[in-house]
Amino acid sequence: MKRAHQQHRHQPSDAILAALSVDLLIQILERVDDPRDRKAWRLVCRDFLRAEALHRRALRVLRLEALPGLLRHYAACLDLLDLSACPGLGDHALAAALFAEAGSWRLKSVSLSRASGVGWRGLAALAAACPRLESVDLSHCVGVGDREAAALAAAEGLRMLRLDKCLRVTDVGLAKLAVGCPALENLRIKWCLEISDIGIELLAKKCRDLRVLDISYLKITNSSVKSISSLGKLEVLSMVGCSNIDDEGLQFLSDGSNSLRSIDVSRCDNVTASGLTSVIEGHICLQKLNVGDCFPELAPLFLSKLNGLKDSLTVLILDGFQVSASSLKIIGVNCKNLSEIGLGKCKWVTDEGISELVAGCVNLISIDLTCCHMLTDKALMAIGEQCKKLVCLRLESCNLITHRGLEHIGTGCPSLEEIDLTDCPVTDTAMKYLSRCSELMILKLGLCDKISSEGLVHIASNCKNLYELDLYRCIEVTDDGLAAIATGCSKLQKFNLCYCTQITDRGMKHLSCLEDLRDLELRGLHHVTSLGVTSIAIGCRRLTELDLKRCNLVDNVGLCALAQYTGNLRQINISYCPVSSMGLYKLLGTLKCLQDVKLVHLTHVPVERLELALRAYGGQLKKLKLFIGLRDLLSPWLIQMLQARRCRIRWVDKPLVFSP
Amino acid sequence: MVPERRRPPEASSKSSSSMMSESPRNLKPGLPFIPFDSTNLWCGDGHGRSFLEFSPPLVTQSNGLFGPDRETKSKNQHEPSPVMDWNPRLMLSNLSFLEQKIHQVQDIVRSIISREDQFLDQANELAAQQQLVTADLTYIIIQLISTAGTLLPDIKNALLSTNPAVGRPGSNQKQHEIVPVEVAKASQHDSLIKDLNSCGGKEDGLIKCSNNSGVEASEPIPIEDPDTKDNDDGMDGENLPPGSYEVLQLEEEEILAPHTHFCLICGKGFKRDANLRMHMRGHGDEYKSPAALAKPSKEASIEPQPIRRYSCPFVGCKRNKEHKKFQPLKTMLCVKNHYKRSHCDKSYTCSRCKTKKFSIIADLKTHEKHCGRDKWICSCGTTFSRKDKLFGHVALFQGHAPAIPMDDAKVLVTSDKAQVSEASSGMPGNTTGYNFSGNTSLDAQTPDIKGVDDGHGCFSPMILDACNIWGLTEFPHSAYEVSESTFSFLATGSCNSIQRNGEN
């Protein structure tokens, strides 16, 4: 692509269009996947830019100030608009942006997740401007209530709606939606705590096409399950943590009048094996079954009923159960097609059990063995021998496993993408074996204090796709390890280096090569100075989250560099850093995307300066962490203003202690 | 039963001072008449005497119980002839009292005659005098009968003592709270009393009384004790064939009487017999015996009670026995509530809505609990006091949705506004404001709302509330004179829209 870019730069654009029509340009563009290449494409010339605009279907807006221009450019062809990174987006801005291109919108999907500034006016404008709207995501907009739901109900064609944690939506709002959007197929109202049985009943009567329904954590009772059971097309039902629902409620699902494929009843305290048995009886095509943390013991009846699902069941989550080896054997024998099993916190799982399981379920893709303390290398050996397709393996806190076990994983599971070894006594040798898994994307090595740079060199040598690396408190890791990672794993996006105390500025310099880095945690790196932070800021322009807590040498210079280069920074933690008011001014005055700022114990910043800096901030703060002693020192006016702008202040009550 | 107790004090207190000079004893409510019937009639059983136990010595003893403070002297006189239950001296005193009473009535009538011409312009005073006379006459009749009634049990007692088998409960069809008397006489006695009750204070009742006396004889006097209604509640009286139950019709006074049980000693009134029995304990140790405190109806209910239903005294009411499709009332409480609800003034007004009125205070309280709570509103304008009712309604009708009390109109207006803006953006040249002059309902509404718009699209909820709830999407725009008001709107409206364009 870059070559094309070079090639065309010096020619007049007419000539390009003569040679390559817009159709052809678009066809070429379809083959360009990497966003960086796309960016290069856009920079070639106006025609290329126009072609890209015609081709683009999805848009994620990172900075609010760019919104009007972006929409003007892309409005015509856009299907998906993601505004979730714009918490400062208000009703007026949204309505204005939509009206500007009124009539030409083809938008089908809009994500306003966490865009807490949008209220009913904005949503009403959205519903009016986009007649083809099918999908809206309002999750985690805690301020969304009945009015917003009513405004959204004007979008008749709505088929998918996420309202997770829209705390103020009540039965009335739900009824508005149910009446206004009868075509709803996918509705998630997790954590909408105000919704009760009455609302669910009406929903089930009005929205007969519902296929996916998430009612987790609602205070609903069995009668809701009864209404839900009448939904003939229902396929996926999530009801995590509905403690008012018991076996009697699940009985309503036993007649199989709906085409349920997936049910999640985890954390439903009052559900027992008999209720689940009735669900299984009614739905022989059940594919996913999540019963984690429901009842402690696996009843034989339940296990025998699993036999009825043997062909269909692919996902079985049994977190927190007392699963004996014989139970696992039965599962292994019955559920041959199982692709995912969750045994997290099943403390009594033994090597024998795992061997029995994997002997039967050879198609397992994902195995969760978090906190199965009794497991040893034998279990890993069995997994490595049997599960050739394994993609995800979670072994957090399996204290008895060693590099010998991981050797089998490394050789037996070539397609492994994710492994969690947090708090496992693994060594660099284990990393050597793991590095054979060239597809590895997520590697968690937190608290593995025997891992040194040598291990990282092994990983970097073969795992090019590594996307997330967690080295929390891997105190042996040095700058050399980072150098290897920075060169070997160029796609790294999340990196946790907290308390890897040997890291210095040199390591930071290496890290600055990682252009894709989004989330970097450098907590407690007391050898890292502003120089290191500056190199990070210059190199990693896409950084959105940065943790510099207790980096005792990072001062104003580092903050100024961050302010200057990392314009997309959304979260920053500079607690305990020796920054002064100048750095804070610069940081808060320049960065417009900051949402979450932690400013605990900034001993070099006087209270009045802190207040001034906070007042000067022009963006939309959502969370602010401050020392509790400041509560009375900051002016009430400021606190009031912040809270009025939907900023939640968390007051920390920790005394100032300088860590060694 | 009750009116006898109730009337005298009223009558005497009303007529008292100026008209006649009575002994203070007589002014004491209820006291002088106690000795004879009433004790035996309704308290006799109340003291737990079963018929089998009934024996002469007990009779005297218990008789003594009923008026201990009243007649120590009469008690003495009792002793020599324990078998003879009635007291000639007492009878004499009662008769002389009656005589006195008759004189008193005579005086009143005379005074009426003498001042007849004066009354012409004071009709209400005359009516009051008439009422007084009626009441007194009723009272005299009751006294007369009850005085005569005292003789009856004595005959009965005499019979019992000689031939106890006659009085056995098994042979007695009328098993009720009346002291067992010889069957025929008891029923006669009952009917007399009853008819007196039923005629109450009404003049026509007097005639009725004489006419009916033998006809409705089968009905014993009800004890208006809520305890006894328990028996009734157990039965399903709804589809009773007309002849299968007794019908009892109480008169208005009786129904409206605040108390139905009176202390025979001090005259204090009670709503419940149980409360009276508790009260009686204060009058002496003899009332503290378990027998005296026992629930009277228990023993009576050994025998099957005749099914009893009630009739409303209001002629023409469906609950009145004269009605073609007569539906009897089940219990005394039903009678009270029915009569108050249907035939009495509704004197209790709801303090919140000031419109709803009730004749029963409990109804008012029930209403007040829900008054003003019609907060559940459908988009069609129907209001509901309960959420589930609203949701049931919404589920039933296509297109109806719950209204959010204040905000629904706002949404509506916003979408209107959006339309306006869309329209304006469709006309590129028109940036100076919207042309309101030729518009219809939309403008009539929109500019008006813009008037209260504070420039941030935040509308006064009150106006919109009204708009929404009453479905005023067709705002009464006819009220606006197109000539002037639209122009005034134009000024503010266009101004605002320019501002808004600027914002946008």
PDB file of C-alpha atoms in Angstrom, chain A residues 242-416:
ATOM      1  CA  CYS A 242     -31.533 -13.306  39.385  1.00  0.00           C
ATOM      2  CA  SER A 243     -31.790 -14.572  42.921  1.00  0.00           C
ATOM      3  CA  ASN A 244     -35.570 -14.319  43.001  1.00  0.00           C
ATOM      4  CA  ILE A 245     -35.868 -16.963  40.349  1.00  0.00           C
ATOM      5  CA  ASP A 246     -35.879 -20.553  41.485  1.00  0.00           C
ATOM      6  CA  ASP A 247     -36.619 -24.011  40.157  1.00  0.00           C
ATOM      7  CA  GLU A 248     -40.298 -23.259  39.952  1.00  0.00           C
ATOM      8  CA  GLY A 249     -39.547 -20.474  37.486  1.00  0.00           C
ATOM      9  CA  LEU A 250     -37.297 -22.667  35.387  1.00  0.00           C
ATOM     10  CA  GLN A 251     -40.132 -25.177  35.206  1.00  0.00           C
ATOM     11  CA  PHE A 252     -41.900 -22.736  32.896  1.00  0.00           C
ATOM     12  CA  LEU A 253     -39.112 -23.245  30.380  1.00  0.00           C
ATOM     13  CA  SER A 254     -39.485 -27.006  30.486  1.00  0.00           C
ATOM     14  CA  ASP A 255     -42.210 -27.262  27.865  1.00  0.00           C
ATOM     15  CA  GLY A 256     -39.777 -26.328  25.130  1.00  0.00           C
ATOM     16  CA  SER A 257     -42.132 -23.879  23.451  1.00  0.00           C
ATOM     17  CA  ASN A 258     -39.201 -21.659  22.577  1.00  0.00           C
ATOM     18  CA  SER A 259     -36.128 -22.476  20.577  1.00  0.00           C
ATOM     19  CA  LEU A 260     -33.691 -21.816  23.397  1.00  0.00           C
ATOM     20  CA  ARG A 261     -30.082 -22.509  22.481  1.00  0.00           C
ATOM     21  CA  SER A 262     -28.229 -20.785  25.244  1.00  0.00           C
ATOM     22  CA  ILE A 263     -29.149 -20.183  28.834  1.00  0.00           C
ATOM     23  CA  ASP A 264     -27.095 -18.511  31.504  1.00  0.00           C
ATOM     24  CA  VAL A 265     -28.335 -18.898  35.048  1.00  0.00           C
ATOM     25  CA  SER A 266     -25.037 -18.346  36.805  1.00  0.00           C
ATOM     26  CA  ARG A 267     -25.199 -16.781  40.241  1.00  0.00           C
ATOM     27  CA  CYS A 268     -28.912 -17.511  40.535  1.00  0.00           C
ATOM     28  CA  ASP A 269     -28.684 -18.574  44.161  1.00  0.00           C
ATOM     29  CA  ASN A 270     -32.016 -20.311  44.317  1.00  0.00           C
ATOM     30  CA  VAL A 271     -31.672 -22.437  41.246  1.00  0.00           C
ATOM     31  CA  THR A 272     -30.846 -26.072  41.861  1.00  0.00           C
ATOM     32  CA  ALA A 273     -30.210 -29.139  39.788  1.00  0.00           C
ATOM     33  CA  SER A 274     -33.885 -30.003  39.499  1.00  0.00           C
ATOM     34  CA  GLY A 275     -34.726 -26.697  37.868  1.00  0.00           C
ATOM     35  CA  LEU A 276     -31.919 -27.072  35.399  1.00  0.00           C
ATOM     36  CA  THR A 277     -32.986 -30.604  34.700  1.00  0.00           C
ATOM     37  CA  SER A 278     -36.373 -29.348  33.643  1.00  0.00           C
ATOM     38  CA  VAL A 279     -34.777 -26.793  31.324  1.00  0.00           C
ATOM     39  CA  ILE A 280     -32.610 -29.457  29.761  1.00  0.00           C
ATOM     40  CA  GLU A 281     -35.584 -31.750  29.293  1.00  0.00           C
ATOM     41  CA  GLY A 282     -37.433 -29.074  27.382  1.00  0.00           C
ATOM     42  CA  HIS A 283     -34.611 -28.125  25.074  1.00  0.00           C
ATOM     43  CA  ILE A 284     -32.672 -30.955  23.605  1.00  0.00           C
ATOM     44  CA  CYS A 285     -30.870 -28.583  21.259  1.00  0.00           C
ATOM     45  CA  LEU A 286     -29.321 -26.531  24.034  1.00  0.00           C
ATOM     46  CA  GLN A 287     -25.843 -25.472  23.055  1.00  0.00           C
ATOM     47  CA  LYS A 288     -24.684 -23.288  25.890  1.00  0.00           C
ATOM     48  CA  LEU A 289     -25.293 -23.872  29.522  1.00  0.00           C
ATOM     49  CA  ASN A 290     -23.839 -21.619  32.170  1.00  0.00           C
ATOM     50  CA  VAL A 291     -24.696 -22.661  35.681  1.00  0.00           C
ATOM     51  CA  GLY A 292     -21.697 -21.184  37.458  1.00  0.00           C
ATOM     52  CA  ASP A 293     -22.024 -20.397  41.153  1.00  0.00           C
ATOM     53  CA  CYS A 294     -25.609 -21.621  41.398  1.00  0.00           C
ATOM     54  CA  PHE A 295     -25.531 -24.598  43.677  1.00  0.00           C
ATOM     55  CA  PRO A 296     -22.440 -26.291  45.011  1.00  0.00           C
ATOM     56  CA  GLU A 297     -22.830 -29.906  44.039  1.00  0.00           C
ATOM     57  CA  LEU A 298     -23.520 -31.614  40.774  1.00  0.00           C
ATOM     58  CA  ALA A 299     -26.496 -33.881  41.202  1.00  0.00           C
ATOM     59  CA  PRO A 300     -26.303 -37.228  39.417  1.00  0.00           C
ATOM     60  CA  LEU A 301     -29.679 -36.520  37.837  1.00  0.00           C
ATOM     61  CA  PHE A 302     -28.375 -33.365  36.245  1.00  0.00           C
ATOM     62  CA  LEU A 303     -25.330 -35.189  34.940  1.00  0.00           C
ATOM     63  CA  SER A 304     -27.427 -37.933  33.444  1.00  0.00           C
ATOM     64  CA  LYS A 305     -29.664 -35.357  31.779  1.00  0.00           C
ATOM     65  CA  LEU A 306     -26.593 -33.910  30.084  1.00  0.00           C
ATOM     66  CA  ASN A 307     -26.589 -37.133  28.149  1.00  0.00           C
ATOM     67  CA  GLY A 308     -29.674 -35.908  26.355  1.00  0.00           C
ATOM     68  CA  LEU A 309     -27.741 -32.916  25.072  1.00  0.00           C
ATOM     69  CA  LYS A 310     -24.728 -34.880  23.987  1.00  0.00           C
ATOM     70  CA  ASP A 311     -24.804 -33.828  20.377  1.00  0.00           C
ATOM     71  CA  SER A 312     -25.688 -30.218  20.784  1.00  0.00           C
ATOM     72  CA  LEU A 313     -24.002 -28.985  23.947  1.00  0.00           C
ATOM     73  CA  THR A 314     -20.871 -27.035  23.172  1.00  0.00           C
ATOM     74  CA  VAL A 315     -20.396 -24.744  26.152  1.00  0.00           C
ATOM     75  CA  LEU A 316     -20.692 -25.830  29.746  1.00  0.00           C
ATOM     76  CA  ILE A 317     -19.716 -23.505  32.565  1.00  0.00           C
ATOM     77  CA  LEU A 318     -19.588 -25.069  36.004  1.00  0.00           C
ATOM     78  CA  ASP A 319     -17.700 -22.420  37.972  1.00  0.00           C
ATOM     79  CA  GLY A 320     -17.642 -22.970  41.683  1.00  0.00           C
ATOM     80  CA  PHE A 321     -18.956 -26.522  41.693  1.00  0.00           C
ATOM     81  CA  GLN A 322     -17.631 -29.476  43.555  1.00  0.00           C
ATOM     82  CA  VAL A 323     -16.863 -31.547  40.518  1.00  0.00           C
ATOM     83  CA  SER A 324     -15.551 -34.996  41.207  1.00  0.00           C
ATOM     84  CA  ALA A 325     -13.483 -37.018  38.823  1.00  0.00           C
ATOM     85  CA  SER A 326     -16.423 -39.304  38.150  1.00  0.00           C
ATOM     86  CA  SER A 327     -18.610 -36.348  37.231  1.00  0.00           C
ATOM     87  CA  LEU A 328     -16.024 -35.116  34.803  1.00  0.00           C
ATOM     88  CA  LYS A 329     -15.833 -38.587  33.379  1.00  0.00           C
ATOM     89  CA  ILE A 330     -19.572 -38.615  32.776  1.00  0.00           C
ATOM     90  CA  ILE A 331     -19.350 -35.225  31.101  1.00  0.00           C
ATOM     91  CA  GLY A 332     -16.467 -36.446  28.989  1.00  0.00           C
ATOM     92  CA  VAL A 333     -18.385 -39.512  27.933  1.00  0.00           C
ATOM     93  CA  ASN A 334     -21.673 -37.716  27.249  1.00  0.00           C
ATOM     94  CA  CYS A 335     -20.693 -34.386  25.756  1.00  0.00           C
ATOM     95  CA  LYS A 336     -18.422 -35.257  22.921  1.00  0.00           C
ATOM     96  CA  ASN A 337     -18.919 -31.961  21.149  1.00  0.00           C
ATOM     97  CA  LEU A 338     -18.033 -29.771  24.061  1.00  0.00           C
ATOM     98  CA  SER A 339     -15.857 -26.918  22.913  1.00  0.00           C
ATOM     99  CA  GLU A 340     -15.712 -24.849  26.068  1.00  0.00           C
ATOM    100  CA  ILE A 341     -15.718 -25.876  29.688  1.00  0.00           C
ATOM    101  CA  GLY A 342     -15.514 -23.624  32.690  1.00  0.00           C
ATOM    102  CA  LEU A 343     -14.253 -25.136  35.903  1.00  0.00           C
ATOM    103  CA  GLY A 344     -13.094 -21.963  37.592  1.00  0.00           C
ATOM    104  CA  LYS A 345     -12.907 -22.185  41.373  1.00  0.00           C
ATOM    105  CA  CYS A 346     -13.812 -25.872  41.257  1.00  0.00           C
ATOM    106  CA  LYS A 347     -11.320 -26.550  43.994  1.00  0.00           C
ATOM    107  CA  TRP A 348     -11.625 -30.288  44.040  1.00  0.00           C
ATOM    108  CA  VAL A 349     -10.872 -30.898  40.412  1.00  0.00           C
ATOM    109  CA  THR A 350      -8.052 -33.403  40.148  1.00  0.00           C
ATOM    110  CA  ASP A 351      -5.667 -34.517  37.463  1.00  0.00           C
ATOM    111  CA  GLU A 352      -7.646 -37.695  37.128  1.00  0.00           C
ATOM    112  CA  GLY A 353     -10.838 -35.772  36.461  1.00  0.00           C
ATOM    113  CA  ILE A 354      -9.256 -33.613  33.808  1.00  0.00           C
ATOM    114  CA  SER A 355      -7.787 -36.673  32.149  1.00  0.00           C
ATOM    115  CA  GLU A 356     -11.206 -38.313  32.053  1.00  0.00           C
ATOM    116  CA  LEU A 357     -12.763 -35.151  30.673  1.00  0.00           C
ATOM    117  CA  VAL A 358     -10.331 -34.474  27.895  1.00  0.00           C
ATOM    118  CA  ALA A 359     -10.285 -38.128  26.920  1.00  0.00           C
ATOM    119  CA  GLY A 360     -13.890 -37.665  25.867  1.00  0.00           C
ATOM    120  CA  CYS A 361     -13.999 -34.051  24.771  1.00  0.00           C
ATOM    121  CA  VAL A 362     -11.281 -33.853  22.195  1.00  0.00           C
ATOM    122  CA  ASN A 363     -12.782 -30.792  20.547  1.00  0.00           C
ATOM    123  CA  LEU A 364     -12.278 -28.526  23.504  1.00  0.00           C
ATOM    124  CA  ILE A 365     -11.243 -25.040  22.487  1.00  0.00           C
ATOM    125  CA  SER A 366     -11.388 -23.281  25.805  1.00  0.00           C
ATOM    126  CA  ILE A 367     -10.648 -24.650  29.266  1.00  0.00           C
ATOM    127  CA  ASP A 368     -10.961 -22.516  32.372  1.00  0.00           C
ATOM    128  CA  LEU A 369      -9.182 -24.049  35.368  1.00  0.00           C
ATOM    129  CA  THR A 370      -8.781 -20.882  37.422  1.00  0.00           C
ATOM    130  CA  CYS A 371      -8.031 -21.647  41.071  1.00  0.00           C
ATOM    131  CA  CYS A 372      -8.054 -25.420  40.627  1.00  0.00           C
ATOM    132  CA  HIS A 373      -5.300 -25.707  43.186  1.00  0.00           C
ATOM    133  CA  MET A 374      -4.926 -29.476  43.063  1.00  0.00           C
ATOM    134  CA  LEU A 375      -3.962 -29.684  39.425  1.00  0.00           C
ATOM    135  CA  THR A 376      -0.445 -30.706  38.512  1.00  0.00           C
ATOM    136  CA  ASP A 377       1.507 -31.243  35.352  1.00  0.00           C
ATOM    137  CA  LYS A 378      -0.357 -34.479  34.724  1.00  0.00           C
ATOM    138  CA  ALA A 379      -3.508 -32.562  33.896  1.00  0.00           C
ATOM    139  CA  LEU A 380      -1.621 -30.348  31.482  1.00  0.00           C
ATOM    140  CA  MET A 381      -0.099 -33.396  29.934  1.00  0.00           C
ATOM    141  CA  ALA A 382      -3.524 -34.874  29.323  1.00  0.00           C
ATOM    142  CA  ILE A 383      -4.771 -31.607  27.870  1.00  0.00           C
ATOM    143  CA  GLY A 384      -1.747 -31.283  25.631  1.00  0.00           C
ATOM    144  CA  GLU A 385      -2.172 -34.801  24.343  1.00  0.00           C
ATOM    145  CA  GLN A 386      -5.886 -34.657  23.718  1.00  0.00           C
ATOM    146  CA  CYS A 387      -6.939 -31.089  22.944  1.00  0.00           C
ATOM    147  CA  LYS A 388      -5.151 -30.271  19.765  1.00  0.00           C
ATOM    148  CA  LYS A 389      -7.536 -27.454  18.974  1.00  0.00           C
ATOM    149  CA  LEU A 390      -7.131 -25.660  22.260  1.00  0.00           C
ATOM    150  CA  VAL A 391      -7.238 -21.897  21.920  1.00  0.00           C
ATOM    151  CA  CYS A 392      -7.710 -20.645  25.454  1.00  0.00           C
ATOM    152  CA  LEU A 393      -6.348 -22.058  28.680  1.00  0.00           C
ATOM    153  CA  ARG A 394      -6.724 -20.376  32.035  1.00  0.00           C
ATOM    154  CA  LEU A 395      -4.551 -21.671  34.832  1.00  0.00           C
ATOM    155  CA  GLU A 396      -4.479 -18.785  37.267  1.00  0.00           C
ATOM    156  CA  SER A 397      -3.394 -19.857  40.748  1.00  0.00           C
ATOM    157  CA  CYS A 398      -2.711 -23.452  39.795  1.00  0.00           C
ATOM    158  CA  ASN A 399       0.223 -23.528  42.162  1.00  0.00           C
ATOM    159  CA  LEU A 400       1.529 -26.970  41.360  1.00  0.00           C
ATOM    160  CA  ILE A 401       2.110 -26.703  37.638  1.00  0.00           C
ATOM    161  CA  THR A 402       5.627 -26.315  36.269  1.00  0.00           C
ATOM    162  CA  HIS A 403       7.405 -25.959  32.999  1.00  0.00           C
ATOM    163  CA  ARG A 404       7.103 -29.702  32.440  1.00  0.00           C
ATOM    164  CA  GLY A 405       3.391 -29.428  32.133  1.00  0.00           C
ATOM    165  CA  LEU A 406       3.613 -26.434  29.877  1.00  0.00           C
ATOM    166  CA  GLU A 407       5.938 -28.344  27.632  1.00  0.00           C
ATOM    167  CA  HIS A 408       3.016 -30.572  26.703  1.00  0.00           C
ATOM    168  CA  ILE A 409       0.831 -27.560  26.092  1.00  0.00           C
ATOM    169  CA  GLY A 410       3.461 -25.942  23.918  1.00  0.00           C
ATOM    170  CA  THR A 411       3.885 -29.016  21.812  1.00  0.00           C
ATOM    171  CA  GLY A 412       0.314 -30.288  21.851  1.00  0.00           C
ATOM    172  CA  CYS A 413      -1.697 -27.110  21.346  1.00  0.00           C
ATOM    173  CA  PRO A 414      -0.264 -25.201  18.407  1.00  0.00           C
ATOM    174  CA  SER A 415      -3.280 -22.960  18.010  1.00  0.00           C
ATOM    175  CA  LEU A 416      -3.225 -21.653  21.563  1.00  0.00           C
TER     176      LEU A 416
END
